[in-house]
PDB file of C-alpha atoms in Angstrom:
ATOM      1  CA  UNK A   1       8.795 -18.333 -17.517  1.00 92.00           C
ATOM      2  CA  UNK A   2       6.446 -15.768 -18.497  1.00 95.00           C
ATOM      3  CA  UNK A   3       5.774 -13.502 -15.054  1.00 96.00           C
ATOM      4  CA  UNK A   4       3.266 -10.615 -14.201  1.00 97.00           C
ATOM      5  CA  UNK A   5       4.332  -8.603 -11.441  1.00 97.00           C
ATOM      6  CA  UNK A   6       1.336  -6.572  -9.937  1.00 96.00           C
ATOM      7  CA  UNK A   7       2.822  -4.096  -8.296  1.00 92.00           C
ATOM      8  CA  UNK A   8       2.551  -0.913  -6.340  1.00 85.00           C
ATOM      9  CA  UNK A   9       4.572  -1.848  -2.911  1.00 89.00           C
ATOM     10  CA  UNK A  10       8.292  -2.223  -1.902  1.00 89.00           C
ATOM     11  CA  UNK A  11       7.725  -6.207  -2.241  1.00 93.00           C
ATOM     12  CA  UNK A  12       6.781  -5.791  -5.825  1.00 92.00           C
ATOM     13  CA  UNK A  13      10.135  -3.731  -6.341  1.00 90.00           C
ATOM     14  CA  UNK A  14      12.312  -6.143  -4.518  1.00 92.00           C
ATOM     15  CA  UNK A  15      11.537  -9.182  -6.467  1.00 94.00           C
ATOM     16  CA  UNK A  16      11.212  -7.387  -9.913  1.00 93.00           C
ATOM     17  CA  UNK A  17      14.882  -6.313  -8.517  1.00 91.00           C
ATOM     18  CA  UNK A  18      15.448 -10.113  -7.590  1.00 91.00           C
ATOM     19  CA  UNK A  19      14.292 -11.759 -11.010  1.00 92.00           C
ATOM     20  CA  UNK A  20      16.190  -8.778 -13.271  1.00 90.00           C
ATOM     21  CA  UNK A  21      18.540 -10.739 -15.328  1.00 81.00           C
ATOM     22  CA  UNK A  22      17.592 -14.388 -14.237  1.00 86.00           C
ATOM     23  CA  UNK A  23      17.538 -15.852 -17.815  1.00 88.00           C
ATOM     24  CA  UNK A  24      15.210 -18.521 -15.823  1.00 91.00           C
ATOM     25  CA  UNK A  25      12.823 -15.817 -15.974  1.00 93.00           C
ATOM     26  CA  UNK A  26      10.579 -12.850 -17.857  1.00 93.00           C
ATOM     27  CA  UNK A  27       9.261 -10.585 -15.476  1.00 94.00           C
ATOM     28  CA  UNK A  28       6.477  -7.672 -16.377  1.00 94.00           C
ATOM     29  CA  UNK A  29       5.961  -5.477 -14.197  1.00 94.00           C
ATOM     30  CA  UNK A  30       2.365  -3.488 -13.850  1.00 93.00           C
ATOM     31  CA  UNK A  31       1.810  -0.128 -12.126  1.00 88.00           C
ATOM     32  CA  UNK A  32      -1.685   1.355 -11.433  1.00 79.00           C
ATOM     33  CA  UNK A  33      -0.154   4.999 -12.593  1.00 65.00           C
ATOM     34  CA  UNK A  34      -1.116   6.571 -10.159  1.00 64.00           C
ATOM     35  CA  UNK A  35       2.505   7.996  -8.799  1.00 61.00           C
ATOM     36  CA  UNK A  36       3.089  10.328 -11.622  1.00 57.00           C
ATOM     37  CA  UNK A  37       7.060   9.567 -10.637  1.00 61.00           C
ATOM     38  CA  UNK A  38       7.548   5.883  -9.901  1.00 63.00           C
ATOM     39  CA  UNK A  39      11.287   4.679  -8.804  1.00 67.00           C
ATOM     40  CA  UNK A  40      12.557   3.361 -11.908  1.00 70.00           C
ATOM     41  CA  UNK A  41      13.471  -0.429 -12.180  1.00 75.00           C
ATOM     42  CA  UNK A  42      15.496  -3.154 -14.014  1.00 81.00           C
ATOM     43  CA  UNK A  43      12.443  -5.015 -15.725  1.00 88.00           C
ATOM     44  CA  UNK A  44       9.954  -4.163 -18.018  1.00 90.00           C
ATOM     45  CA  UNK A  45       7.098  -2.080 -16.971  1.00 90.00           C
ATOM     46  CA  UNK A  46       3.156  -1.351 -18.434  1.00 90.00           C
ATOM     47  CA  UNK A  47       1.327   1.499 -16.628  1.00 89.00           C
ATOM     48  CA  UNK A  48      -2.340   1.766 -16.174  1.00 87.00           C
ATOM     49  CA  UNK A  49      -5.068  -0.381 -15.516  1.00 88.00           C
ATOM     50  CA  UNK A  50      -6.393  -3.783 -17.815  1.00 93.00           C
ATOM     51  CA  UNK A  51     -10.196  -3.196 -18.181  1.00 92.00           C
ATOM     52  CA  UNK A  52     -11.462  -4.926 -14.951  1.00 93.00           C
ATOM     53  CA  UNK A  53     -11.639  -9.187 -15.315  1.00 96.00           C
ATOM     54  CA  UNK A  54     -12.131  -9.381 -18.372  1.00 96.00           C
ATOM     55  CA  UNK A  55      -9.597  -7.325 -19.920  1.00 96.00           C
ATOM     56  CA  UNK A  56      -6.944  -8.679 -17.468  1.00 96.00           C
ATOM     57  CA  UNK A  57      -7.792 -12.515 -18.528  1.00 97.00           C
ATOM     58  CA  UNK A  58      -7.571 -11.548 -22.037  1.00 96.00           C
ATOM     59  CA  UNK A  59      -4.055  -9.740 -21.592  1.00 96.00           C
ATOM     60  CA  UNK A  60      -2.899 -12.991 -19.169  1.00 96.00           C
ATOM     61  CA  UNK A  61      -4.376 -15.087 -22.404  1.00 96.00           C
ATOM     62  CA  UNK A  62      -2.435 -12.980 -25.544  1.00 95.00           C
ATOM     63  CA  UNK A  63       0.795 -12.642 -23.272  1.00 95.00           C
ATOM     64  CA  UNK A  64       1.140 -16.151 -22.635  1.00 96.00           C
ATOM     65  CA  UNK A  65       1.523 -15.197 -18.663  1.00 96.00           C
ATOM     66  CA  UNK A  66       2.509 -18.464 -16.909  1.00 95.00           C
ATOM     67  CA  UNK A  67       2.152 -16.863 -13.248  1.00 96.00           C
ATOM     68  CA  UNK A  68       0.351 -13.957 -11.451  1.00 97.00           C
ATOM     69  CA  UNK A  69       2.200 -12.110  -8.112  1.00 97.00           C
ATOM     70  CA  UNK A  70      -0.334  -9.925  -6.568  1.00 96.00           C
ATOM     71  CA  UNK A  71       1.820  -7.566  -4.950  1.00 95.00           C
ATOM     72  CA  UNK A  72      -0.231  -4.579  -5.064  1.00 94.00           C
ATOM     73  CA  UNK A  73      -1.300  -2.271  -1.819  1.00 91.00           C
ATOM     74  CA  UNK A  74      -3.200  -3.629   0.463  1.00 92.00           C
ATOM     75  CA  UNK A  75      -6.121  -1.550   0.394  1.00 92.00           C
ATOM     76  CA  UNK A  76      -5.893  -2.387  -3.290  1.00 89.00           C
ATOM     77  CA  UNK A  77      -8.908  -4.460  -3.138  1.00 90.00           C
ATOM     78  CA  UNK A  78     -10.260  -4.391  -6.447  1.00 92.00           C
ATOM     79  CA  UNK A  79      -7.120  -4.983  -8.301  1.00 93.00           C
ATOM     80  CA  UNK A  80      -6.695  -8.163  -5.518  1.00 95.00           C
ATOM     81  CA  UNK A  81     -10.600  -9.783  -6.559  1.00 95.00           C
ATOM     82  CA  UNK A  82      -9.921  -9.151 -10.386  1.00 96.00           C
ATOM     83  CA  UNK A  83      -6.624 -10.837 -10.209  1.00 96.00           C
ATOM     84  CA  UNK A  84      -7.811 -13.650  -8.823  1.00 96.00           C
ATOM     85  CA  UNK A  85     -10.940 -14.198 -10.934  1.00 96.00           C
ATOM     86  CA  UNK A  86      -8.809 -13.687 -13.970  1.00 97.00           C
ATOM     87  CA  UNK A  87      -6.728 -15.931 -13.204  1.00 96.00           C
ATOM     88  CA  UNK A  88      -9.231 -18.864 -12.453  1.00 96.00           C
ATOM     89  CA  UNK A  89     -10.696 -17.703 -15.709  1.00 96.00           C
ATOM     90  CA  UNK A  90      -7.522 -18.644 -17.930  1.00 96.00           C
ATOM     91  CA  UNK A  91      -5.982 -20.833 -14.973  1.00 95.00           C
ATOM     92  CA  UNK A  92      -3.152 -19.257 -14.373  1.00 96.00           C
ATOM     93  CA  UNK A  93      -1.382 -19.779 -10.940  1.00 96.00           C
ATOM     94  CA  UNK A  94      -1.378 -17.044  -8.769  1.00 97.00           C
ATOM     95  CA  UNK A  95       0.192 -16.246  -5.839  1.00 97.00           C
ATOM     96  CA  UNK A  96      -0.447 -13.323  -3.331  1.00 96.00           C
ATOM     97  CA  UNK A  97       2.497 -11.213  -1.328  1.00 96.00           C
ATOM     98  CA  UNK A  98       0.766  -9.818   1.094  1.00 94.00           C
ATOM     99  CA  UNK A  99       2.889  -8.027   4.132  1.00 92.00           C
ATOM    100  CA  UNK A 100       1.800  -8.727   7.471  1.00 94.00           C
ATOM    101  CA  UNK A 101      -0.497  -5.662   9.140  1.00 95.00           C
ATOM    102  CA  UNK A 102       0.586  -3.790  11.835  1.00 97.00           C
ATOM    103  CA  UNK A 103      -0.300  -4.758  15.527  1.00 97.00           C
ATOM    104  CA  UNK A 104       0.052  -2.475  18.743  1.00 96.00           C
ATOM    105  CA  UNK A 105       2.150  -2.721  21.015  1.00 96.00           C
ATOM    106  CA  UNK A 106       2.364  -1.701  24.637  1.00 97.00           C
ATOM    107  CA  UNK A 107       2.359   1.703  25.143  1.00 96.00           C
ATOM    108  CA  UNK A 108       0.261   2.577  21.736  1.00 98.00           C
ATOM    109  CA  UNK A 109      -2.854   4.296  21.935  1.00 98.00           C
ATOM    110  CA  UNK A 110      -4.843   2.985  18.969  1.00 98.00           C
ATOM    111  CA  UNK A 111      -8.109   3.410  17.983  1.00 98.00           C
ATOM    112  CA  UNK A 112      -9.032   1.240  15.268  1.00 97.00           C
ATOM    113  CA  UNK A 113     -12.043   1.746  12.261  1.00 98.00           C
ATOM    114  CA  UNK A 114     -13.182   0.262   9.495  1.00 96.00           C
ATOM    115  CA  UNK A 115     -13.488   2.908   7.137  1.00 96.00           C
ATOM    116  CA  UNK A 116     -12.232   6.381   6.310  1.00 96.00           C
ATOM    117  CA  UNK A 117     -15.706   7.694   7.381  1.00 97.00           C
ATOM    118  CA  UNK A 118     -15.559   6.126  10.451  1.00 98.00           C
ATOM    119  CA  UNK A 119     -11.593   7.499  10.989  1.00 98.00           C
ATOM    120  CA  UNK A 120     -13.285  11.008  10.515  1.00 98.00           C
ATOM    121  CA  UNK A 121     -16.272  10.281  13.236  1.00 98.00           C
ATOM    122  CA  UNK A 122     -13.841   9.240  15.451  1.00 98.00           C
ATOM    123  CA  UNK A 123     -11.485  12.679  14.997  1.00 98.00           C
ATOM    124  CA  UNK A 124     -14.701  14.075  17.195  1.00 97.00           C
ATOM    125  CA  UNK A 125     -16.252  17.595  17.085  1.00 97.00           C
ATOM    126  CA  UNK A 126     -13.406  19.630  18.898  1.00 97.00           C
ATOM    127  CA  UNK A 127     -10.652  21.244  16.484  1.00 98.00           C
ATOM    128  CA  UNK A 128      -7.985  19.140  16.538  1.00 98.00           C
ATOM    129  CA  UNK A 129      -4.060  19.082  14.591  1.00 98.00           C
ATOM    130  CA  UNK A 130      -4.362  15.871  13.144  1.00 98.00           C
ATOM    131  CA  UNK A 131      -1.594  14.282  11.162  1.00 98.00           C
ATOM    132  CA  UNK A 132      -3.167  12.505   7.848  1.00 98.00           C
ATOM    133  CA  UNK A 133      -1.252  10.089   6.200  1.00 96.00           C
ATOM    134  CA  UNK A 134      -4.152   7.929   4.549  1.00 96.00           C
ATOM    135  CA  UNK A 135      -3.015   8.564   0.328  1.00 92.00           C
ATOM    136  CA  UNK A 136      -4.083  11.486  -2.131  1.00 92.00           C
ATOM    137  CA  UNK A 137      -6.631   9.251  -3.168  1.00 91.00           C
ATOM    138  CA  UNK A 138      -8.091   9.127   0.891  1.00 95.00           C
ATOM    139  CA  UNK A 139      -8.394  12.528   1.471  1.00 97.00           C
ATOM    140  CA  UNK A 140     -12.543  13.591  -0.041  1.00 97.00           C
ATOM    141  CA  UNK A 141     -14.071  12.131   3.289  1.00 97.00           C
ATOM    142  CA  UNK A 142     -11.946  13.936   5.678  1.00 98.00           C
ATOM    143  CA  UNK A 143     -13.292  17.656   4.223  1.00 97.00           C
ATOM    144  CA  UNK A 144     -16.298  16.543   6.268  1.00 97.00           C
ATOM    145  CA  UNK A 145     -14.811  17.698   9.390  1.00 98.00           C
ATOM    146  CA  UNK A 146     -13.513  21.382   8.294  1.00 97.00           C
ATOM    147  CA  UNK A 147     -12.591  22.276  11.749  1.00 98.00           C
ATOM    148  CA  UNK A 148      -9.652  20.099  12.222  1.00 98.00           C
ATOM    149  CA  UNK A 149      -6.437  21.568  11.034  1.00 98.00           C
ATOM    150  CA  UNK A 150      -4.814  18.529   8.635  1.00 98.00           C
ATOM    151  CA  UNK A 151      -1.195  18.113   8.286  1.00 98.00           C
ATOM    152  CA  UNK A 152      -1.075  15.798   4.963  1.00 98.00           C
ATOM    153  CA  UNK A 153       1.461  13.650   3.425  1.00 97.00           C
ATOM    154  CA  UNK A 154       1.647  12.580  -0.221  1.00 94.00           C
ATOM    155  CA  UNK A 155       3.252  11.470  -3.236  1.00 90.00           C
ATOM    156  CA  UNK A 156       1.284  13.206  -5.294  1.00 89.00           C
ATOM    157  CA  UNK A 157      -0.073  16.647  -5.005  1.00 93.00           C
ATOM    158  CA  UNK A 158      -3.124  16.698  -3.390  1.00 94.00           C
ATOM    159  CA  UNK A 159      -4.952  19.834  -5.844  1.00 93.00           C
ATOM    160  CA  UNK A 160      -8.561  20.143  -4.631  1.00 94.00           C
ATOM    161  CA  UNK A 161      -8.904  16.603  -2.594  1.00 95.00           C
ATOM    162  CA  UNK A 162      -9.650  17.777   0.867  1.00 97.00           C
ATOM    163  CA  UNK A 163     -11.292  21.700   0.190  1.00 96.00           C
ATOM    164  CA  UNK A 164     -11.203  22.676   4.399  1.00 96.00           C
ATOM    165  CA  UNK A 165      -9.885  25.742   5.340  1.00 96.00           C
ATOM    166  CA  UNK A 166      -6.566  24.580   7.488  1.00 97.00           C
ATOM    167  CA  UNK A 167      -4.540  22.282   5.180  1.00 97.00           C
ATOM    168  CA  UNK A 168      -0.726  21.979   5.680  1.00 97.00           C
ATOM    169  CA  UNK A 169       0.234  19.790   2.654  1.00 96.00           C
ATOM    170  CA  UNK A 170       4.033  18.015   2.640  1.00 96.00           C
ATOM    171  CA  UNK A 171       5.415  16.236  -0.254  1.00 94.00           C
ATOM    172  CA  UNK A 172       8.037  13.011   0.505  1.00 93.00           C
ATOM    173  CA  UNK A 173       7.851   9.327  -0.330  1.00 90.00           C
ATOM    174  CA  UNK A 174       8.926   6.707   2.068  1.00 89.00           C
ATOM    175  CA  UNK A 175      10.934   5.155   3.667  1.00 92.00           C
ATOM    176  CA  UNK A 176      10.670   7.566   6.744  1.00 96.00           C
ATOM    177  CA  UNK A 177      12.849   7.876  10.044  1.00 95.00           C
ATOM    178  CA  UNK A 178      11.290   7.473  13.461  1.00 97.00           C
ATOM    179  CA  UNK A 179      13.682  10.720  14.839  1.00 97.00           C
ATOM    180  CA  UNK A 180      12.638  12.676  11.886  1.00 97.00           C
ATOM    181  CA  UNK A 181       8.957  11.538  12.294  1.00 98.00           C
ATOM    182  CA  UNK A 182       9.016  12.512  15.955  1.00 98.00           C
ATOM    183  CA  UNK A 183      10.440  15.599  15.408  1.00 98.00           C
ATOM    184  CA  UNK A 184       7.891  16.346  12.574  1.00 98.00           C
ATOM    185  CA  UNK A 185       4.665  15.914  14.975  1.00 98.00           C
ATOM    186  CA  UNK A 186       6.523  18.189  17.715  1.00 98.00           C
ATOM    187  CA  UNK A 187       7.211  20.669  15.550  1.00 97.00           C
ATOM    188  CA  UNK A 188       3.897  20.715  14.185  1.00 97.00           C
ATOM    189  CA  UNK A 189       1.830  19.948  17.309  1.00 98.00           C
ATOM    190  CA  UNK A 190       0.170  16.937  16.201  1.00 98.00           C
ATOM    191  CA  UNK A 191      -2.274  15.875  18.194  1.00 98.00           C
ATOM    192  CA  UNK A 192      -3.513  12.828  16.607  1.00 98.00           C
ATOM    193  CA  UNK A 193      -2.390  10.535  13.760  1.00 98.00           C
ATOM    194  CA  UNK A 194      -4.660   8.969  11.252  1.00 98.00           C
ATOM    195  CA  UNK A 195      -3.083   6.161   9.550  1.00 98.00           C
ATOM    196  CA  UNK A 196      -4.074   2.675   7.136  1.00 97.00           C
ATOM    197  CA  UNK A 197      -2.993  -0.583   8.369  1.00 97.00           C
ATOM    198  CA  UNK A 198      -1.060  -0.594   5.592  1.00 94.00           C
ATOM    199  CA  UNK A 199       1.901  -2.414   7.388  1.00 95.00           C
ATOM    200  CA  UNK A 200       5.826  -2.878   6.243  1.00 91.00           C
ATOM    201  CA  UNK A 201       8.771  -1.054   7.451  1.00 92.00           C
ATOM    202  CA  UNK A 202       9.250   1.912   5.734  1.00 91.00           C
ATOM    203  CA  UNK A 203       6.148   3.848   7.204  1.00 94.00           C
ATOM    204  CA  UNK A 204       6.098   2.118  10.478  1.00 97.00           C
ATOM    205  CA  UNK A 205       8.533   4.677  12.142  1.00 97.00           C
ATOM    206  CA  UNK A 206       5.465   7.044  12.345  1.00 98.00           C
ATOM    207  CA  UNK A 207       3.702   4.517  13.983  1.00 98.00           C
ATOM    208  CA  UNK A 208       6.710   4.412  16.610  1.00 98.00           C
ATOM    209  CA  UNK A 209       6.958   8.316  16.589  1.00 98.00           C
ATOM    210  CA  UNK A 210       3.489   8.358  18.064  1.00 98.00           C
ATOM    211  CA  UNK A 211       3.960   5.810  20.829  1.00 98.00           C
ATOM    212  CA  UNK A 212       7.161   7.855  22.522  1.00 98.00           C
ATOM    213  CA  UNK A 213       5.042  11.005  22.130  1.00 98.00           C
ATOM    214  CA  UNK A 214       1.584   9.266  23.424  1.00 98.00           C
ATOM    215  CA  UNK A 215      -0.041  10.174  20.503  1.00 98.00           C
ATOM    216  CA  UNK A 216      -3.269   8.574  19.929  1.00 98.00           C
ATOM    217  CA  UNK A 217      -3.402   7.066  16.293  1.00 98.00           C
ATOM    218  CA  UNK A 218      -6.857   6.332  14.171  1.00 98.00           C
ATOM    219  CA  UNK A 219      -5.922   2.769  12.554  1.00 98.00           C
ATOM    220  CA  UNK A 220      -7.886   2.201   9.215  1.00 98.00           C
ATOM    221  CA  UNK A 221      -8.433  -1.481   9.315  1.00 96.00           C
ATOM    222  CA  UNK A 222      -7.343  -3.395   5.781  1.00 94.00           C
ATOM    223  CA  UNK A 223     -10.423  -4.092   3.160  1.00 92.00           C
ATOM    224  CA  UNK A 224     -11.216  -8.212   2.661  1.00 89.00           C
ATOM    225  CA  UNK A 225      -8.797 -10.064   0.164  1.00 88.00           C
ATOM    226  CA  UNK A 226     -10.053 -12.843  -1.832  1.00 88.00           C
ATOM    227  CA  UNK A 227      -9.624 -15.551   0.196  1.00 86.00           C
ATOM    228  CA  UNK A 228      -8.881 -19.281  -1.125  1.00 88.00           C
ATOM    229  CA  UNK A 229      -4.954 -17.728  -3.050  1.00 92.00           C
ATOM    230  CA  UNK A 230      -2.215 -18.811  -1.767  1.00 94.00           C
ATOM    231  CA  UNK A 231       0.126 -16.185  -0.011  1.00 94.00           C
ATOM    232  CA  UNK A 232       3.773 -15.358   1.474  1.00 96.00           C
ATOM    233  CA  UNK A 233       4.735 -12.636   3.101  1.00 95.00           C
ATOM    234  CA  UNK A 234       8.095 -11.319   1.663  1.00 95.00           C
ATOM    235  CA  UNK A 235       9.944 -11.428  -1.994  1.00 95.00           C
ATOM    236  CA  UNK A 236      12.410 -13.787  -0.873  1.00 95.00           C
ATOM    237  CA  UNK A 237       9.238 -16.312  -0.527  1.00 96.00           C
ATOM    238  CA  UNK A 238       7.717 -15.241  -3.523  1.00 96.00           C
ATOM    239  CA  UNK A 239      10.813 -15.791  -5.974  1.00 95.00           C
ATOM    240  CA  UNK A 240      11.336 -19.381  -4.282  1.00 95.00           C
ATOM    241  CA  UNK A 241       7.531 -20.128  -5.411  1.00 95.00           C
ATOM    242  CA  UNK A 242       8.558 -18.783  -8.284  1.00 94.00           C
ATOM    243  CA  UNK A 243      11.574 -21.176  -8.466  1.00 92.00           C
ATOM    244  CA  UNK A 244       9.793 -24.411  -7.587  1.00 90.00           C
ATOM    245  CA  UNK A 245       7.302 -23.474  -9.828  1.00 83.00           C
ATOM    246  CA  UNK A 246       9.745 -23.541 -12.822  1.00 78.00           C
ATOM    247  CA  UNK A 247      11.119 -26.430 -11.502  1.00 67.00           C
ATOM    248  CA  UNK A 248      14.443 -25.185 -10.533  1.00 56.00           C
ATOM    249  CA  UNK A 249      13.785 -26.662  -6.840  1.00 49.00           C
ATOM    250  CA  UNK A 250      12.582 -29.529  -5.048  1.00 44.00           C
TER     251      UNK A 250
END
């Protein structure tokens, strides 16, 4: 069975980890490229993008792709809505693994927004030492509030993408620790954390850091999916759709 992977998550990794060497099975796995490093893994891999719905259909068509996992980000909206018409296009079955979002809990001090724009509003006037963990790709909106001092987080470099004057740029790649989190925004006197909803467990413990220190936290809420695909929530789920697909289970 004839499998594209999109990918771009820890879910994506797991089952292209869980389907490596299952004869049952041909897994591709597709990256958007835009970690110039990605963790390297036991299936085959394409990097870059397909040419919007049209080019994806035609690459589903010539591959002879007999299922779609949309495992990508989930503020990877685009890639989401051309998966899904591309697949009704050459009707190919496609399933979405979508993690569950975050949701406070007591003791968090949230403030949740719809948009980067509106996560910059709500940083106010006053300078504040705001910890920015939103992706490289993020970053533009936030140099419309030059008086905050930003403590950022990437993958990737971050080169010209937020030109303010108080930038304190850190390199790392998940999955984080809530002690070393903590111990992170002390040292660095964050006073506010600006986050996407992008849920899971390995950037959560930031979420956690901020609670015990009373942080408040700017929550970007997740863009629309298409709606009508069916979805599961983990790997394990996805490979047994995969499996009663094939026909290997009732």
């Amino acid at each position: 069975m004839r499998i594209l992977i999109l990918g771009g998550t820890s879910e994506a990794s797991a089952l292209a980890a869980r389907l490596a060497g299952q004869s049952a099975f041909r897994p591709l796995l597709s990256m958007a490229g835009r970690t110039s490093d990605p963790r390297p893994l036991p299936v085959p891999t394409r990097i870059g993008g397909f040419g919007g719905v049209e080019g994806l259909a035609r690459f589903l068509a010539q591959e002879r792709i007999e299922a779609v996992i949309d495992a990508t980000h989930p503020f990877a909206s685009a890639m989401s809505r051309n998966a899904a018409e591309a697949c009704a296009q050459v009707q190919v079955p496609l399933l979405a693994l979508r993690r569950p979002p975050w949701v406070p809990q007591e003791g968090d001090r949230w403030i949740e927004v719809a948009s980067m724009e509106e996560a910059v509003r709500a940083l106010g006037d006053i300078p504040r030492r705001v910890f920015l963990t939103v992706g490289r790709l993020e970053l533009p909106p936030f140099a419309a509030a030059p008086q905050h001092t930003f403590l950022v987080r990437t993958i990737e470099p971050i080169g010209e993408a937020l030109p303010v004057p108080h930038v304190i740029a850190i390199r790392d790649r998940a999955p984080f620790d809530e002690a070393a989190e903590r111990a992170l925004m002390e040292r660095e006197r964050v006073e506010v954390v600006v986050t996407k909803n992008s849920g899971g467990a390995a950037t959560y413990p930031k979420i956690a850091a901020a609670r015990a220190l009373g942080l408040p936290v700017i929550v970007v809420a997740r863009p629309e999916k298409p709606r009508g695909v069916e979805e599961v929530a983990t790997a394990d789920a996805a490979f047994d759709w995969l499996e009663r697909r094939h026909g290997r289970t009732p």
